[in-house]
mmCIF file with all atom_site columns, C-alpha atoms in Angstrom:
data_model
loop_
_atom_site.group_PDB
_atom_site.id
_atom_site.type_symbol
_atom_site.label_atom_id
_atom_site.label_alt_id
_atom_site.label_comp_id
_atom_site.label_asym_id
_atom_site.label_entity_id
_atom_site.label_seq_id
_atom_site.pdbx_PDB_ins_code
_atom_site.Cartn_x
_atom_site.Cartn_y
_atom_site.Cartn_z
_atom_site.occupancy
_atom_site.B_iso_or_equiv
_atom_site.pdbx_formal_charge
_atom_site.auth_seq_id
_atom_site.auth_comp_id
_atom_site.auth_asym_id
_atom_site.auth_atom_id
_atom_site.pdbx_PDB_model_num
ATOM 1   C CA . UNK A 1 1   ? 27.435 29.986 -2.707  1.00 77.00 ? 1   UNK A CA 1
ATOM 2   C CA . UNK A 1 2   ? 27.193 27.534 0.180   1.00 82.00 ? 2   UNK A CA 1
ATOM 3   C CA . UNK A 1 3   ? 24.196 25.877 1.838   1.00 84.00 ? 3   UNK A CA 1
ATOM 4   C CA . UNK A 1 4   ? 24.024 24.170 5.244   1.00 85.00 ? 4   UNK A CA 1
ATOM 5   C CA . UNK A 1 5   ? 22.120 20.930 4.707   1.00 82.00 ? 5   UNK A CA 1
ATOM 6   C CA . UNK A 1 6   ? 21.343 20.580 8.427   1.00 86.00 ? 6   UNK A CA 1
ATOM 7   C CA . UNK A 1 7   ? 19.316 23.806 8.517   1.00 90.00 ? 7   UNK A CA 1
ATOM 8   C CA . UNK A 1 8   ? 16.413 22.902 6.278   1.00 90.00 ? 8   UNK A CA 1
ATOM 9   C CA . UNK A 1 9   ? 13.691 20.357 6.946   1.00 88.00 ? 9   UNK A CA 1
ATOM 10  C CA . UNK A 1 10  ? 12.657 19.576 3.420   1.00 77.00 ? 10  UNK A CA 1
ATOM 11  C CA . UNK A 1 11  ? 15.180 20.646 0.844   1.00 78.00 ? 11  UNK A CA 1
ATOM 12  C CA . UNK A 1 12  ? 18.174 22.911 0.449   1.00 84.00 ? 12  UNK A CA 1
ATOM 13  C CA . UNK A 1 13  ? 16.574 24.388 -2.666  1.00 90.00 ? 13  UNK A CA 1
ATOM 14  C CA . UNK A 1 14  ? 13.264 26.032 -3.431  1.00 95.00 ? 14  UNK A CA 1
ATOM 15  C CA . UNK A 1 15  ? 11.767 23.018 -5.178  1.00 95.00 ? 15  UNK A CA 1
ATOM 16  C CA . UNK A 1 16  ? 8.622  23.733 -7.238  1.00 95.00 ? 16  UNK A CA 1
ATOM 17  C CA . UNK A 1 17  ? 7.738  20.008 -7.119  1.00 95.00 ? 17  UNK A CA 1
ATOM 18  C CA . UNK A 1 18  ? 7.499  19.823 -3.299  1.00 95.00 ? 18  UNK A CA 1
ATOM 19  C CA . UNK A 1 19  ? 4.165  19.785 -1.479  1.00 96.00 ? 19  UNK A CA 1
ATOM 20  C CA . UNK A 1 20  ? 4.241  22.628 1.085   1.00 97.00 ? 20  UNK A CA 1
ATOM 21  C CA . UNK A 1 21  ? 1.241  21.198 2.980   1.00 97.00 ? 21  UNK A CA 1
ATOM 22  C CA . UNK A 1 22  ? 3.059  17.883 3.480   1.00 97.00 ? 22  UNK A CA 1
ATOM 23  C CA . UNK A 1 23  ? 6.281  19.689 4.422   1.00 97.00 ? 23  UNK A CA 1
ATOM 24  C CA . UNK A 1 24  ? 4.427  21.837 6.968   1.00 98.00 ? 24  UNK A CA 1
ATOM 25  C CA . UNK A 1 25  ? 2.836  18.741 8.521   1.00 98.00 ? 25  UNK A CA 1
ATOM 26  C CA . UNK A 1 26  ? 6.296  17.195 9.052   1.00 97.00 ? 26  UNK A CA 1
ATOM 27  C CA . UNK A 1 27  ? 7.618  20.544 10.340  1.00 97.00 ? 27  UNK A CA 1
ATOM 28  C CA . UNK A 1 28  ? 4.826  20.721 12.936  1.00 98.00 ? 28  UNK A CA 1
ATOM 29  C CA . UNK A 1 29  ? 5.694  17.230 14.216  1.00 97.00 ? 29  UNK A CA 1
ATOM 30  C CA . UNK A 1 30  ? 9.369  18.090 14.392  1.00 96.00 ? 30  UNK A CA 1
ATOM 31  C CA . UNK A 1 31  ? 8.771  21.527 15.970  1.00 97.00 ? 31  UNK A CA 1
ATOM 32  C CA . UNK A 1 32  ? 6.531  20.066 18.666  1.00 97.00 ? 32  UNK A CA 1
ATOM 33  C CA . UNK A 1 33  ? 9.066  17.346 19.464  1.00 96.00 ? 33  UNK A CA 1
ATOM 34  C CA . UNK A 1 34  ? 11.955 19.844 19.643  1.00 95.00 ? 34  UNK A CA 1
ATOM 35  C CA . UNK A 1 35  ? 10.042 22.802 21.206  1.00 95.00 ? 35  UNK A CA 1
ATOM 36  C CA . UNK A 1 36  ? 10.989 25.047 18.286  1.00 96.00 ? 36  UNK A CA 1
ATOM 37  C CA . UNK A 1 37  ? 9.077  27.444 16.118  1.00 97.00 ? 37  UNK A CA 1
ATOM 38  C CA . UNK A 1 38  ? 8.673  26.981 12.372  1.00 98.00 ? 38  UNK A CA 1
ATOM 39  C CA . UNK A 1 39  ? 10.231 29.371 9.868   1.00 98.00 ? 39  UNK A CA 1
ATOM 40  C CA . UNK A 1 40  ? 8.706  29.341 6.391   1.00 98.00 ? 40  UNK A CA 1
ATOM 41  C CA . UNK A 1 41  ? 11.383 30.704 4.076   1.00 97.00 ? 41  UNK A CA 1
ATOM 42  C CA . UNK A 1 42  ? 9.513  31.693 0.900   1.00 98.00 ? 42  UNK A CA 1
ATOM 43  C CA . UNK A 1 43  ? 11.563 32.290 -2.206  1.00 97.00 ? 43  UNK A CA 1
ATOM 44  C CA . UNK A 1 44  ? 12.832 30.728 -5.399  1.00 97.00 ? 44  UNK A CA 1
ATOM 45  C CA . UNK A 1 45  ? 15.903 29.498 -7.194  1.00 95.00 ? 45  UNK A CA 1
ATOM 46  C CA . UNK A 1 46  ? 15.673 32.640 -9.362  1.00 97.00 ? 46  UNK A CA 1
ATOM 47  C CA . UNK A 1 47  ? 16.095 34.896 -6.280  1.00 96.00 ? 47  UNK A CA 1
ATOM 48  C CA . UNK A 1 48  ? 19.656 36.124 -5.632  1.00 96.00 ? 48  UNK A CA 1
ATOM 49  C CA . UNK A 1 49  ? 18.814 37.320 -2.099  1.00 96.00 ? 49  UNK A CA 1
ATOM 50  C CA . UNK A 1 50  ? 17.497 33.822 -1.311  1.00 96.00 ? 50  UNK A CA 1
ATOM 51  C CA . UNK A 1 51  ? 20.878 32.365 -2.299  1.00 95.00 ? 51  UNK A CA 1
ATOM 52  C CA . UNK A 1 52  ? 22.688 35.093 -0.358  1.00 96.00 ? 52  UNK A CA 1
ATOM 53  C CA . UNK A 1 53  ? 20.634 34.120 2.716   1.00 96.00 ? 53  UNK A CA 1
ATOM 54  C CA . UNK A 1 54  ? 21.607 30.431 2.375   1.00 94.00 ? 54  UNK A CA 1
ATOM 55  C CA . UNK A 1 55  ? 25.226 31.423 1.870   1.00 94.00 ? 55  UNK A CA 1
ATOM 56  C CA . UNK A 1 56  ? 25.177 33.747 4.889   1.00 96.00 ? 56  UNK A CA 1
ATOM 57  C CA . UNK A 1 57  ? 23.710 31.083 7.191   1.00 96.00 ? 57  UNK A CA 1
ATOM 58  C CA . UNK A 1 58  ? 26.287 28.559 5.939   1.00 94.00 ? 58  UNK A CA 1
ATOM 59  C CA . UNK A 1 59  ? 29.323 30.831 6.287   1.00 95.00 ? 59  UNK A CA 1
ATOM 60  C CA . UNK A 1 60  ? 28.364 32.451 9.621   1.00 96.00 ? 60  UNK A CA 1
ATOM 61  C CA . UNK A 1 61  ? 28.177 29.428 11.888  1.00 96.00 ? 61  UNK A CA 1
ATOM 62  C CA . UNK A 1 62  ? 26.949 31.340 14.949  1.00 97.00 ? 62  UNK A CA 1
ATOM 63  C CA . UNK A 1 63  ? 24.012 32.797 13.010  1.00 97.00 ? 63  UNK A CA 1
ATOM 64  C CA . UNK A 1 64  ? 23.217 29.476 11.314  1.00 96.00 ? 64  UNK A CA 1
ATOM 65  C CA . UNK A 1 65  ? 23.372 27.734 14.698  1.00 96.00 ? 65  UNK A CA 1
ATOM 66  C CA . UNK A 1 66  ? 21.029 30.356 16.210  1.00 97.00 ? 66  UNK A CA 1
ATOM 67  C CA . UNK A 1 67  ? 18.517 29.800 13.393  1.00 97.00 ? 67  UNK A CA 1
ATOM 68  C CA . UNK A 1 68  ? 18.836 26.005 13.809  1.00 96.00 ? 68  UNK A CA 1
ATOM 69  C CA . UNK A 1 69  ? 18.279 26.317 17.579  1.00 96.00 ? 69  UNK A CA 1
ATOM 70  C CA . UNK A 1 70  ? 15.150 28.470 17.146  1.00 97.00 ? 70  UNK A CA 1
ATOM 71  C CA . UNK A 1 71  ? 13.485 27.078 14.050  1.00 97.00 ? 71  UNK A CA 1
ATOM 72  C CA . UNK A 1 72  ? 12.479 24.117 11.971  1.00 97.00 ? 72  UNK A CA 1
ATOM 73  C CA . UNK A 1 73  ? 13.110 25.830 8.622   1.00 96.00 ? 73  UNK A CA 1
ATOM 74  C CA . UNK A 1 74  ? 10.938 24.954 5.628   1.00 97.00 ? 74  UNK A CA 1
ATOM 75  C CA . UNK A 1 75  ? 11.689 26.348 2.183   1.00 96.00 ? 75  UNK A CA 1
ATOM 76  C CA . UNK A 1 76  ? 8.536  27.233 0.263   1.00 97.00 ? 76  UNK A CA 1
ATOM 77  C CA . UNK A 1 77  ? 8.933  27.738 -3.473  1.00 97.00 ? 77  UNK A CA 1
ATOM 78  C CA . UNK A 1 78  ? 7.469  30.740 -5.226  1.00 97.00 ? 78  UNK A CA 1
ATOM 79  C CA . UNK A 1 79  ? 8.277  30.859 -8.918  1.00 96.00 ? 79  UNK A CA 1
ATOM 80  C CA . UNK A 1 80  ? 6.535  31.433 -12.239 1.00 93.00 ? 80  UNK A CA 1
ATOM 81  C CA . UNK A 1 81  ? 6.361  27.604 -12.584 1.00 90.00 ? 81  UNK A CA 1
ATOM 82  C CA . UNK A 1 82  ? 4.698  27.109 -9.201  1.00 96.00 ? 82  UNK A CA 1
ATOM 83  C CA . UNK A 1 83  ? 3.484  30.018 -7.101  1.00 97.00 ? 83  UNK A CA 1
ATOM 84  C CA . UNK A 1 84  ? 2.073  27.663 -4.417  1.00 98.00 ? 84  UNK A CA 1
ATOM 85  C CA . UNK A 1 85  ? -0.937 29.995 -4.477  1.00 97.00 ? 85  UNK A CA 1
ATOM 86  C CA . UNK A 1 86  ? -3.297 27.750 -2.497  1.00 98.00 ? 86  UNK A CA 1
ATOM 87  C CA . UNK A 1 87  ? -0.771 27.270 0.308   1.00 98.00 ? 87  UNK A CA 1
ATOM 88  C CA . UNK A 1 88  ? 0.431  30.885 0.421   1.00 98.00 ? 88  UNK A CA 1
ATOM 89  C CA . UNK A 1 89  ? -3.129 32.283 0.272   1.00 98.00 ? 89  UNK A CA 1
ATOM 90  C CA . UNK A 1 90  ? -3.432 31.390 3.988   1.00 97.00 ? 90  UNK A CA 1
ATOM 91  C CA . UNK A 1 91  ? -0.758 33.946 4.839   1.00 98.00 ? 91  UNK A CA 1
ATOM 92  C CA . UNK A 1 92  ? -0.420 37.727 4.412   1.00 98.00 ? 92  UNK A CA 1
ATOM 93  C CA . UNK A 1 93  ? 0.605  38.997 0.991   1.00 96.00 ? 93  UNK A CA 1
ATOM 94  C CA . UNK A 1 94  ? 4.329  38.981 0.241   1.00 97.00 ? 94  UNK A CA 1
ATOM 95  C CA . UNK A 1 95  ? 6.003  42.039 -1.279  1.00 92.00 ? 95  UNK A CA 1
ATOM 96  C CA . UNK A 1 96  ? 9.493  40.651 -1.877  1.00 95.00 ? 96  UNK A CA 1
ATOM 97  C CA . UNK A 1 97  ? 11.689 37.572 -1.568  1.00 97.00 ? 97  UNK A CA 1
ATOM 98  C CA . UNK A 1 98  ? 12.975 35.891 0.481   1.00 97.00 ? 98  UNK A CA 1
ATOM 99  C CA . UNK A 1 99  ? 10.134 36.325 2.956   1.00 98.00 ? 99  UNK A CA 1
ATOM 100 C CA . UNK A 1 100 ? 9.756  34.845 6.432   1.00 98.00 ? 100 UNK A CA 1
ATOM 101 C CA . UNK A 1 101 ? 6.631  33.577 8.152   1.00 98.00 ? 101 UNK A CA 1
ATOM 102 C CA . UNK A 1 102 ? 7.236  32.541 11.764  1.00 98.00 ? 102 UNK A CA 1
ATOM 103 C CA . UNK A 1 103 ? 4.771  29.929 13.033  1.00 98.00 ? 103 UNK A CA 1
ATOM 104 C CA . UNK A 1 104 ? 4.387  28.364 16.445  1.00 97.00 ? 104 UNK A CA 1
ATOM 105 C CA . UNK A 1 105 ? 4.913  24.605 16.788  1.00 97.00 ? 105 UNK A CA 1
ATOM 106 C CA . UNK A 1 106 ? 1.227  24.027 15.958  1.00 97.00 ? 106 UNK A CA 1
ATOM 107 C CA . UNK A 1 107 ? 1.527  25.919 12.675  1.00 98.00 ? 107 UNK A CA 1
ATOM 108 C CA . UNK A 1 108 ? -0.206 29.151 13.800  1.00 98.00 ? 108 UNK A CA 1
ATOM 109 C CA . UNK A 1 109 ? 1.162  32.353 12.227  1.00 98.00 ? 109 UNK A CA 1
ATOM 110 C CA . UNK A 1 110 ? 3.054  34.523 14.727  1.00 98.00 ? 110 UNK A CA 1
ATOM 111 C CA . UNK A 1 111 ? 4.980  36.886 12.467  1.00 97.00 ? 111 UNK A CA 1
ATOM 112 C CA . UNK A 1 112 ? 5.167  37.950 8.852   1.00 96.00 ? 112 UNK A CA 1
ATOM 113 C CA . UNK A 1 113 ? 8.430  39.615 7.884   1.00 95.00 ? 113 UNK A CA 1
ATOM 114 C CA . UNK A 1 114 ? 10.353 40.740 4.867   1.00 95.00 ? 114 UNK A CA 1
ATOM 115 C CA . UNK A 1 115 ? 14.052 39.935 5.147   1.00 97.00 ? 115 UNK A CA 1
ATOM 116 C CA . UNK A 1 116 ? 15.054 43.437 3.993   1.00 95.00 ? 116 UNK A CA 1
ATOM 117 C CA . UNK A 1 117 ? 15.425 44.758 7.604   1.00 96.00 ? 117 UNK A CA 1
ATOM 118 C CA . UNK A 1 118 ? 17.972 41.968 8.133   1.00 97.00 ? 118 UNK A CA 1
ATOM 119 C CA . UNK A 1 119 ? 19.990 42.851 5.042   1.00 96.00 ? 119 UNK A CA 1
ATOM 120 C CA . UNK A 1 120 ? 23.169 44.888 4.908   1.00 95.00 ? 120 UNK A CA 1
ATOM 121 C CA . UNK A 1 121 ? 25.186 45.668 1.803   1.00 93.00 ? 121 UNK A CA 1
ATOM 122 C CA . UNK A 1 122 ? 25.388 42.531 -0.340  1.00 88.00 ? 122 UNK A CA 1
ATOM 123 C CA . UNK A 1 123 ? 24.446 40.255 2.550   1.00 92.00 ? 123 UNK A CA 1
ATOM 124 C CA . UNK A 1 124 ? 22.874 40.173 5.973   1.00 97.00 ? 124 UNK A CA 1
ATOM 125 C CA . UNK A 1 125 ? 23.534 41.989 9.243   1.00 97.00 ? 125 UNK A CA 1
ATOM 126 C CA . UNK A 1 126 ? 24.931 39.608 11.874  1.00 97.00 ? 126 UNK A CA 1
ATOM 127 C CA . UNK A 1 127 ? 23.501 41.433 14.913  1.00 98.00 ? 127 UNK A CA 1
ATOM 128 C CA . UNK A 1 128 ? 20.003 41.751 13.414  1.00 98.00 ? 128 UNK A CA 1
ATOM 129 C CA . UNK A 1 129 ? 20.021 38.113 12.238  1.00 98.00 ? 129 UNK A CA 1
ATOM 130 C CA . UNK A 1 130 ? 21.003 36.915 15.730  1.00 98.00 ? 130 UNK A CA 1
ATOM 131 C CA . UNK A 1 131 ? 18.356 39.164 17.319  1.00 97.00 ? 131 UNK A CA 1
ATOM 132 C CA . UNK A 1 132 ? 15.712 37.767 14.963  1.00 97.00 ? 132 UNK A CA 1
ATOM 133 C CA . UNK A 1 133 ? 16.617 34.146 15.779  1.00 97.00 ? 133 UNK A CA 1
ATOM 134 C CA . UNK A 1 134 ? 16.790 34.797 19.510  1.00 97.00 ? 134 UNK A CA 1
ATOM 135 C CA . UNK A 1 135 ? 13.494 36.747 19.553  1.00 96.00 ? 135 UNK A CA 1
ATOM 136 C CA . UNK A 1 136 ? 11.713 33.598 18.354  1.00 94.00 ? 136 UNK A CA 1
ATOM 137 C CA . UNK A 1 137 ? 13.792 31.041 20.253  1.00 89.00 ? 137 UNK A CA 1
ATOM 138 C CA . UNK A 1 138 ? 11.075 29.476 22.422  1.00 76.00 ? 138 UNK A CA 1
ATOM 139 C CA . UNK A 1 139 ? 7.674  28.094 21.554  1.00 62.00 ? 139 UNK A CA 1
#
């Protein structure tokens, strides 16, 4: 499975040791400077669909580029070791992983979405992924 290092602000993995508050603060600065929205990608290293998402964005350059053009992407770990409960308690409840929260460049929640509508077969649907990125392309 491949990962595009240029897509993620903080880490290419869901790192239980990272501080999501600190990562969000940096994301807000970067999003405001670049006029992008922020995409919180919540998941874990245990999550196969999270790895499939990374792989899809790496192998489908047009989709990865669309996500990079629209978002400052921050991976937020959720795992038995670190559920990041305090950070995630500010957002709607999550019913599956990976899960997307779209924020404006100031960090205000705009959208809360499961990735399942973007999935197809053992991966993701190109048209729906591009539509998602383009729908949120301007802050």
